[in-house]
Amino acid sequence: MALDQIEPLKQAALAELTAAEDLKALEQAKVNYLGAHGKFTALLKSLGALPKEDRPAAGKLINQVKTELEAALSSRREELELKAAMPKEATDFTLPGRRRALGKLHPLTQVTEDIVRVFRKIGFVVADGPEIEDEWHCFDALNTPADHPARDTQDTFYVDAAGEETSRQLLRTHTSSVQIRVMERQPPPIRIIAPGRVYRRDNADATHNPTFQQIEGLYVGKGVTVGDLKGTVEFVFKQLLGDEVTIRFRPHYFSYTEPSFEIDFSSPLVRKMGKDWLEIAGCGMVHPQVFENVGYDPEVWTGWAFGFGIERVAMIRYGINDIRLFYENDVRFLEQF
Ligand code: DAH
């Protein structure tokens, strides 16, 4: 063996390694040079034939070349492995990316948030109460007598039928129960709204659903008048549905307010729906008995309250004619908002 054989062999090996087109060809190249019967191995074996004084230098050189070849081998292997892992078909990196479908807030949540935003502007805070209520907070404290039709099992979902003499549990039929809960736990003055879900034993049709949502409002202070109530309601609806909105109060009866009114609402949108007025809320001046029931002095405190349906507002705002659409969770409906 001659030392000058080493360099050409190394060049040939490197050329073959880098030319390998796939992992199989690379393995073959490795066997050809570094395998048990490879050319390099053979060269190594022939070291013994060298004159003694040349052996150390030759051994050093061969080892150096071997390290070099192994490095070239493993770097080519990495390249080829990467190539093997790539998709077989060409990738068009100019294609638009895949978008994730983004969720949105439910239209009723959007409307609720808008209503809350308007009330916050005039100093109201959000209050909350349980959906599973008792008869006291839902009816008795609101001055609703035991024989009132709203309390009938036909209209109210009672959770436990037993123990009729105590305050039974029920699914609240309105958010007015939150008025009582708030007044029981804090002294006046009060300025709250309470959005939330309510339940009634109604059969679902275009305008009824066994569950729907209301917003309750309660304002308690000194010298509060119907004028404050009307001004507030008008401000809120104009903010929500536009300046062309007009409202009117019609005398009505609620056990927890005196006097009581229903609020009708008119706007170009309402007229487009073929109506002059739409009933939208109930309201009135808090009944003195309600103040008594929560321990407020009715000689000192006055206040107003209202409650309206959130679906109603959403239906007017978006021109929706069937309340059940809000509860079907059909994305074709929901994604429009
Ligand atoms: N609770 C009534 C309902 O569900 C709405 C209502 C009327 C709320 C008058 C009030 C009120 O706070 O004062 O139909």
Tab-separated table of C-alpha atoms and ligand atoms in Angstrom:
chain	number	residue	atom	x	y	z
A	1	MET	CA	0.000	0.000	0.000
A	2	ALA	CA	1.098	3.447	-0.746
A	3	LEU	CA	0.142	6.473	1.301
A	4	ASP	CA	-0.737	8.324	-1.865
A	5	GLN	CA	-3.639	5.917	-2.402
A	6	ILE	CA	-5.470	7.400	0.574
A	7	GLU	CA	-6.389	10.790	-0.823
A	8	PRO	CA	-7.899	9.563	-4.142
A	9	LEU	CA	-9.858	6.916	-2.259
A	10	LYS	CA	-11.216	9.538	0.093
A	11	GLN	CA	-12.264	11.725	-2.833
A	12	ALA	CA	-13.998	8.813	-4.515
A	13	ALA	CA	-15.796	7.907	-1.271
A	14	LEU	CA	-16.942	11.480	-0.661
A	15	ALA	CA	-18.189	11.760	-4.229
A	16	GLU	CA	-20.189	8.569	-3.887
A	17	LEU	CA	-21.656	9.542	-0.520
A	18	THR	CA	-22.778	12.947	-1.672
A	19	ALA	CA	-24.141	11.534	-4.907
A	20	ALA	CA	-26.349	9.002	-3.105
A	21	GLU	CA	-29.927	9.847	-4.112
A	22	ASP	CA	-31.671	7.983	-1.318
A	23	LEU	CA	-30.942	6.212	1.952
A	24	LYS	CA	-30.522	2.877	0.247
A	25	ALA	CA	-27.845	4.203	-2.101
A	26	LEU	CA	-26.168	5.829	0.862
A	27	GLU	CA	-26.051	2.526	2.772
A	28	GLN	CA	-24.534	0.914	-0.284
A	29	ALA	CA	-21.861	3.602	-0.516
A	30	LYS	CA	-21.071	3.088	3.144
A	31	VAL	CA	-20.677	-0.667	2.633
A	32	ASN	CA	-18.487	-0.059	-0.416
A	33	TYR	CA	-15.969	1.949	1.561
A	34	LEU	CA	-16.373	1.368	5.264
A	35	GLY	CA	-17.997	-2.080	5.378
A	36	ALA	CA	-16.165	-5.274	6.375
A	37	HIS	CA	-15.093	-5.767	2.756
A	38	GLY	CA	-14.973	-2.091	1.882
A	39	LYS	CA	-12.157	-0.386	0.103
A	40	PHE	CA	-11.148	1.656	3.093
A	41	THR	CA	-11.209	-1.320	5.376
A	42	ALA	CA	-8.978	-3.111	2.958
A	43	LEU	CA	-6.569	-0.187	2.956
A	44	LEU	CA	-6.532	-0.237	6.730
A	45	LYS	CA	-5.754	-3.922	6.739
A	46	SER	CA	-2.836	-3.408	4.375
A	47	LEU	CA	-1.195	-1.116	6.947
A	48	GLY	CA	0.720	-4.066	8.214
A	49	ALA	CA	2.619	-4.255	4.946
A	50	LEU	CA	4.098	-0.801	5.383
A	51	PRO	CA	7.591	-0.275	6.644
A	52	LYS	CA	7.492	0.113	10.414
A	53	GLU	CA	8.520	3.786	10.417
A	54	ASP	CA	5.679	4.735	8.036
A	55	ARG	CA	2.917	3.023	9.986
A	56	PRO	CA	2.157	5.679	12.635
A	57	ALA	CA	1.775	8.454	10.079
A	58	ALA	CA	-0.351	6.264	7.812
A	59	GLY	CA	-2.539	5.121	10.719
A	60	LYS	CA	-3.101	8.702	11.785
A	61	LEU	CA	-3.981	9.796	8.293
A	62	ILE	CA	-6.373	6.913	7.735
A	63	ASN	CA	-8.194	7.570	11.009
A	64	GLN	CA	-8.531	11.207	10.149
A	65	VAL	CA	-9.988	10.348	6.756
A	66	LYS	CA	-12.329	7.819	8.371
A	67	THR	CA	-13.688	10.461	10.741
A	68	GLU	CA	-14.169	12.776	7.801
A	69	LEU	CA	-16.050	10.142	5.850
A	70	GLU	CA	-18.279	9.320	8.804
A	71	ALA	CA	-19.152	12.967	9.210
A	72	ALA	CA	-19.987	13.235	5.522
A	73	LEU	CA	-22.036	10.067	5.793
A	74	SER	CA	-24.124	11.257	8.695
A	75	SER	CA	-24.734	14.693	7.251
A	76	ARG	CA	-25.872	13.171	3.954
A	77	ARG	CA	-28.039	10.745	5.901
A	78	GLU	CA	-29.752	13.649	7.654
A	79	GLU	CA	-30.432	15.335	4.356
A	80	LEU	CA	-31.859	12.188	2.838
A	81	GLU	CA	-34.015	11.456	5.875
A	82	LEU	CA	-35.462	14.923	5.669
A	83	LYS	CA	-36.072	14.441	1.971
A	84	ALA	CA	-37.839	11.134	2.668
A	85	ALA	CA	-40.085	12.836	5.216
A	86	MET	CA	-41.154	15.557	2.801
A	87	PRO	CA	-44.473	15.260	0.991
A	88	LYS	CA	-44.130	13.452	-2.316
A	89	GLU	CA	-46.084	16.091	-4.134
A	90	ALA	CA	-44.848	19.600	-4.470
A	91	THR	CA	-46.197	22.053	-1.914
A	92	ASP	CA	-47.548	25.357	-3.106
A	93	PHE	CA	-46.451	27.737	-0.407
A	94	THR	CA	-48.342	30.577	-2.055
A	95	LEU	CA	-51.734	28.985	-1.280
A	96	PRO	CA	-53.765	30.859	1.343
A	97	GLY	CA	-53.568	29.326	4.828
A	98	ARG	CA	-56.385	27.347	6.356
A	99	ARG	CA	-58.487	29.553	8.570
A	100	ARG	CA	-59.818	28.308	11.846
A	101	ALA	CA	-63.536	28.877	12.189
A	102	LEU	CA	-63.844	31.458	14.958
A	103	GLY	CA	-66.744	31.253	17.367
A	104	LYS	CA	-68.857	34.279	18.207
A	105	LEU	CA	-71.025	35.449	21.025
A	106	HIS	CA	-74.646	34.327	20.801
A	107	PRO	CA	-76.893	37.137	19.509
A	108	LEU	CA	-78.709	37.205	22.856
A	109	THR	CA	-75.401	37.638	24.656
A	110	GLN	CA	-74.487	40.456	22.284
A	111	VAL	CA	-77.777	42.231	22.929
A	112	THR	CA	-77.458	41.701	26.685
A	113	GLU	CA	-73.963	43.176	26.654
A	114	ASP	CA	-75.193	46.181	24.711
A	115	ILE	CA	-78.021	46.767	27.163
A	116	VAL	CA	-75.654	46.439	30.108
A	117	ARG	CA	-73.263	48.898	28.467
A	118	VAL	CA	-76.005	51.503	28.113
A	119	PHE	CA	-77.094	51.157	31.736
A	120	ARG	CA	-73.509	51.376	32.946
A	121	LYS	CA	-73.303	54.810	31.347
A	122	ILE	CA	-75.939	56.035	33.768
A	123	GLY	CA	-74.515	54.396	36.852
A	124	PHE	CA	-76.243	51.028	37.036
A	125	VAL	CA	-74.388	47.910	38.126
A	126	VAL	CA	-75.166	44.306	37.266
A	127	ALA	CA	-76.718	42.119	39.957
A	128	ASP	CA	-77.308	38.397	39.855
A	129	GLY	CA	-79.547	35.850	41.518
A	130	PRO	CA	-80.204	32.111	41.339
A	131	GLU	CA	-82.266	30.508	38.586
A	132	ILE	CA	-83.577	27.976	41.092
A	133	GLU	CA	-85.495	30.281	43.371
A	134	ASP	CA	-87.940	29.918	46.213
A	135	GLU	CA	-91.509	31.129	46.352
A	136	TRP	CA	-90.633	33.928	48.725
A	137	HIS	CA	-88.240	35.693	46.363
A	138	CYS	CA	-90.196	34.931	43.210
A	139	PHE	CA	-93.693	35.701	44.484
A	140	ASP	CA	-94.460	36.415	48.152
A	141	ALA	CA	-91.925	39.174	48.704
A	142	LEU	CA	-93.136	40.698	45.441
A	143	ASN	CA	-96.580	40.950	46.952
A	144	THR	CA	-97.953	38.258	44.642
A	145	PRO	CA	-100.744	36.451	46.499
A	146	ALA	CA	-100.763	32.670	46.866
A	147	ASP	CA	-103.736	32.307	44.535
A	148	HIS	CA	-102.236	34.355	41.749
A	149	PRO	CA	-102.421	32.475	38.431
A	150	ALA	CA	-98.704	32.976	37.715
A	151	ARG	CA	-97.955	30.757	40.696
A	152	ASP	CA	-100.018	27.922	39.333
A	153	THR	CA	-98.208	24.655	38.598
A	154	GLN	CA	-99.555	25.123	35.076
A	155	ASP	CA	-97.290	28.132	34.645
A	156	THR	CA	-94.361	27.543	36.947
A	157	PHE	CA	-91.823	24.724	36.997
A	158	TYR	CA	-91.692	23.620	40.626
A	159	VAL	CA	-88.553	21.728	41.564
A	160	ASP	CA	-90.020	20.026	44.627
A	161	ALA	CA	-93.729	19.533	45.017
A	162	ALA	CA	-93.432	18.449	48.643
A	163	GLY	CA	-93.581	20.760	51.653
A	164	GLU	CA	-96.228	23.081	50.301
A	165	GLU	CA	-96.437	24.959	53.576
A	166	THR	CA	-92.831	26.172	53.317
A	167	SER	CA	-91.329	28.192	50.494
A	168	ARG	CA	-91.094	25.754	47.596
A	169	GLN	CA	-88.202	25.677	45.146
A	170	LEU	CA	-88.964	26.629	41.570
A	171	LEU	CA	-87.358	27.812	38.364
A	172	ARG	CA	-87.730	31.571	38.510
A	173	THR	CA	-90.457	32.844	36.228
A	174	HIS	CA	-88.998	36.327	36.042
A	175	THR	CA	-85.901	38.230	37.083
A	176	SER	CA	-87.940	40.314	39.542
A	177	SER	CA	-86.743	37.910	42.260
A	178	VAL	CA	-83.319	39.559	41.971
A	179	GLN	CA	-84.868	42.855	43.156
A	180	ILE	CA	-85.731	41.167	46.438
A	181	ARG	CA	-82.355	39.469	46.801
A	182	VAL	CA	-80.520	42.753	46.265
A	183	MET	CA	-82.711	44.766	48.640
A	184	GLU	CA	-82.475	42.082	51.318
A	185	ARG	CA	-78.725	42.246	51.364
A	186	GLN	CA	-78.025	45.957	51.019
A	187	PRO	CA	-79.507	49.246	52.152
A	188	PRO	CA	-80.731	51.871	49.665
A	189	PRO	CA	-79.923	53.697	47.448
A	190	ILE	CA	-79.946	51.088	44.695
A	191	ARG	CA	-79.278	51.206	41.001
A	192	ILE	CA	-79.064	47.729	39.489
A	193	ILE	CA	-79.924	45.746	36.431
A	194	ALA	CA	-80.189	41.966	36.469
A	195	PRO	CA	-80.021	40.099	33.184
A	196	GLY	CA	-80.774	36.411	33.275
A	197	ARG	CA	-82.646	33.337	32.226
A	198	VAL	CA	-86.210	32.668	33.289
A	199	TYR	CA	-88.552	29.697	32.860
A	200	ARG	CA	-92.248	29.257	32.200
A	201	ARG	CA	-94.393	26.303	31.324
A	202	ASP	CA	-95.210	27.625	27.882
A	203	ASN	CA	-95.380	25.555	24.745
A	204	ALA	CA	-92.822	26.753	22.259
A	205	ASP	CA	-94.159	28.731	19.314
A	206	ALA	CA	-92.959	31.729	17.327
A	207	THR	CA	-93.291	34.054	20.317
A	208	HIS	CA	-92.953	31.703	23.310
A	209	ASN	CA	-90.237	29.446	24.603
A	210	PRO	CA	-90.127	27.604	27.955
A	211	THR	CA	-86.912	29.434	28.722
A	212	PHE	CA	-86.101	32.979	27.761
A	213	GLN	CA	-84.151	35.912	29.104
A	214	GLN	CA	-85.086	39.096	30.855
A	215	ILE	CA	-83.447	42.195	32.169
A	216	GLU	CA	-84.691	43.572	35.422
A	217	GLY	CA	-84.007	47.110	36.540
A	218	LEU	CA	-84.391	48.572	40.003
A	219	TYR	CA	-83.792	52.100	41.153
A	220	VAL	CA	-84.366	53.098	44.746
A	221	GLY	CA	-83.706	56.516	46.173
A	222	LYS	CA	-85.421	59.526	47.671
A	223	GLY	CA	-88.054	61.408	45.692
A	224	VAL	CA	-87.916	59.086	42.683
A	225	THR	CA	-90.753	59.643	40.178
A	226	VAL	CA	-92.427	58.103	37.144
A	227	GLY	CA	-90.661	60.847	35.183
A	228	ASP	CA	-87.295	59.301	36.130
A	229	LEU	CA	-88.558	55.928	35.013
A	230	LYS	CA	-89.818	57.172	31.689
A	231	GLY	CA	-86.728	59.234	30.986
A	232	THR	CA	-84.465	56.304	31.749
A	233	VAL	CA	-86.403	53.846	29.603
A	234	GLU	CA	-86.498	56.286	26.721
A	235	PHE	CA	-82.774	56.979	26.951
A	236	VAL	CA	-81.941	53.276	26.991
A	237	PHE	CA	-84.113	52.337	24.036
A	238	LYS	CA	-82.875	55.212	21.944
A	239	GLN	CA	-79.311	54.198	22.650
A	240	LEU	CA	-80.087	50.604	21.797
A	241	LEU	CA	-82.316	50.882	18.781
A	242	GLY	CA	-81.846	54.371	17.423
A	243	ASP	CA	-83.093	57.920	17.847
A	244	GLU	CA	-86.308	57.356	15.908
A	245	VAL	CA	-87.589	55.193	18.738
A	246	THR	CA	-90.687	56.327	20.599
A	247	ILE	CA	-92.181	54.743	23.694
A	248	ARG	CA	-95.488	55.006	25.461
A	249	PHE	CA	-96.674	53.904	28.885
A	250	ARG	CA	-100.001	52.104	29.230
A	251	PRO	CA	-101.584	51.567	32.661
A	252	HIS	CA	-101.356	47.961	33.769
A	253	TYR	CA	-101.287	45.857	36.892
A	254	PHE	CA	-98.367	44.209	38.649
A	255	SER	CA	-98.545	43.261	42.297
A	256	TYR	CA	-95.112	44.689	43.038
A	257	THR	CA	-95.581	48.135	41.518
A	258	GLU	CA	-98.092	50.912	41.995
A	259	PRO	CA	-98.818	52.515	39.633
A	260	SER	CA	-97.875	49.925	37.025
A	261	PHE	CA	-97.410	50.265	33.286
A	262	GLU	CA	-96.694	48.329	30.205
A	263	ILE	CA	-94.201	49.929	27.891
A	264	ASP	CA	-94.953	49.975	24.186
A	265	PHE	CA	-92.330	50.728	21.728
A	266	SER	CA	-92.418	52.033	18.174
A	267	SER	CA	-89.769	52.581	15.542
A	268	PRO	CA	-89.349	52.358	11.767
A	269	LEU	CA	-88.332	48.724	12.300
A	270	VAL	CA	-91.515	47.948	14.176
A	271	ARG	CA	-93.593	49.583	11.449
A	272	LYS	CA	-91.710	47.523	8.895
A	273	MET	CA	-92.951	44.478	10.782
A	274	GLY	CA	-96.474	45.750	10.107
A	275	LYS	CA	-97.220	47.070	13.593
A	276	ASP	CA	-97.577	50.485	15.176
A	277	TRP	CA	-96.598	49.502	18.708
A	278	LEU	CA	-94.900	46.514	20.256
A	279	GLU	CA	-95.277	45.705	23.912
A	280	ILE	CA	-91.784	45.437	25.278
A	281	ALA	CA	-91.690	45.699	29.052
A	282	GLY	CA	-93.529	45.953	32.328
A	283	CYS	CA	-92.665	48.586	34.885
A	284	GLY	CA	-93.891	50.787	37.675
A	285	MET	CA	-93.165	52.454	40.990
A	286	VAL	CA	-92.063	49.953	43.619
A	287	HIS	CA	-95.048	48.989	45.796
A	288	PRO	CA	-94.741	50.115	49.430
A	289	GLN	CA	-95.494	46.563	50.538
A	290	VAL	CA	-92.410	45.323	48.679
A	291	PHE	CA	-90.285	47.840	50.593
A	292	GLU	CA	-91.879	46.624	53.836
A	293	ASN	CA	-91.081	43.026	52.883
A	294	VAL	CA	-87.364	43.745	52.560
A	295	GLY	CA	-87.193	46.039	55.571
A	296	TYR	CA	-87.025	49.391	53.778
A	297	ASP	CA	-89.124	52.253	55.159
A	298	PRO	CA	-91.703	53.087	52.453
A	299	GLU	CA	-92.181	56.532	53.986
A	300	VAL	CA	-88.555	57.350	53.193
A	301	TRP	CA	-87.770	55.410	50.053
A	302	THR	CA	-89.239	55.503	46.603
A	303	GLY	CA	-88.223	53.679	43.476
A	304	TRP	CA	-89.072	52.245	40.149
A	305	ALA	CA	-88.574	48.854	38.556
A	306	PHE	CA	-88.962	47.360	35.132
A	307	GLY	CA	-88.492	44.051	33.404
A	308	PHE	CA	-88.227	43.315	29.729
A	309	GLY	CA	-87.538	40.400	27.457
A	310	ILE	CA	-84.143	40.301	25.806
A	311	GLU	CA	-85.352	38.135	22.919
A	312	ARG	CA	-87.926	40.801	22.114
A	313	VAL	CA	-85.252	43.440	21.771
A	314	ALA	CA	-83.076	41.117	19.697
A	315	MET	CA	-86.006	40.204	17.444
A	316	ILE	CA	-86.766	43.862	16.795
A	317	ARG	CA	-83.152	44.738	16.279
A	318	TYR	CA	-82.425	41.960	13.802
A	319	GLY	CA	-85.881	41.504	12.286
A	320	ILE	CA	-86.247	37.924	13.555
A	321	ASN	CA	-89.753	36.510	13.569
A	322	ASP	CA	-89.369	33.296	15.573
A	323	ILE	CA	-87.994	33.153	19.122
A	324	ARG	CA	-87.152	29.455	18.797
A	325	LEU	CA	-84.310	30.301	16.417
A	326	PHE	CA	-82.320	31.571	19.409
A	327	TYR	CA	-82.453	28.172	21.050
A	328	GLU	CA	-81.899	25.783	18.168
A	329	ASN	CA	-78.168	26.459	17.973
A	330	ASP	CA	-78.140	26.140	14.228
A	331	VAL	CA	-74.834	27.668	13.127
A	332	ARG	CA	-76.366	28.842	9.873
A	333	PHE	CA	-78.503	31.139	12.011
A	334	LEU	CA	-75.897	32.005	14.627
A	335	GLU	CA	-73.073	32.894	12.259
A	336	GLN	CA	-75.106	35.776	10.849
A	337	PHE	CA	-74.552	37.914	13.939
B	1	DAH	N1	-91.815	40.534	36.021
B	1	DAH	C1	-92.623	41.017	34.925
B	1	DAH	C2	-92.777	39.921	33.880
B	1	DAH	O1	-92.058	38.970	33.919
B	1	DAH	C3	-92.030	42.227	34.310
B	1	DAH	C4	-91.999	43.369	35.259
B	1	DAH	C5	-93.095	44.188	35.403
B	1	DAH	C6	-90.878	43.629	36.008
B	1	DAH	C7	-93.084	45.260	36.247
B	1	DAH	C8	-90.857	44.708	36.862
B	1	DAH	C9	-91.969	45.523	36.987
B	1	DAH	O2	-89.789	45.010	37.612
B	1	DAH	O3	-91.928	46.578	37.829
B	1	DAH	O4	-93.616	40.049	33.029
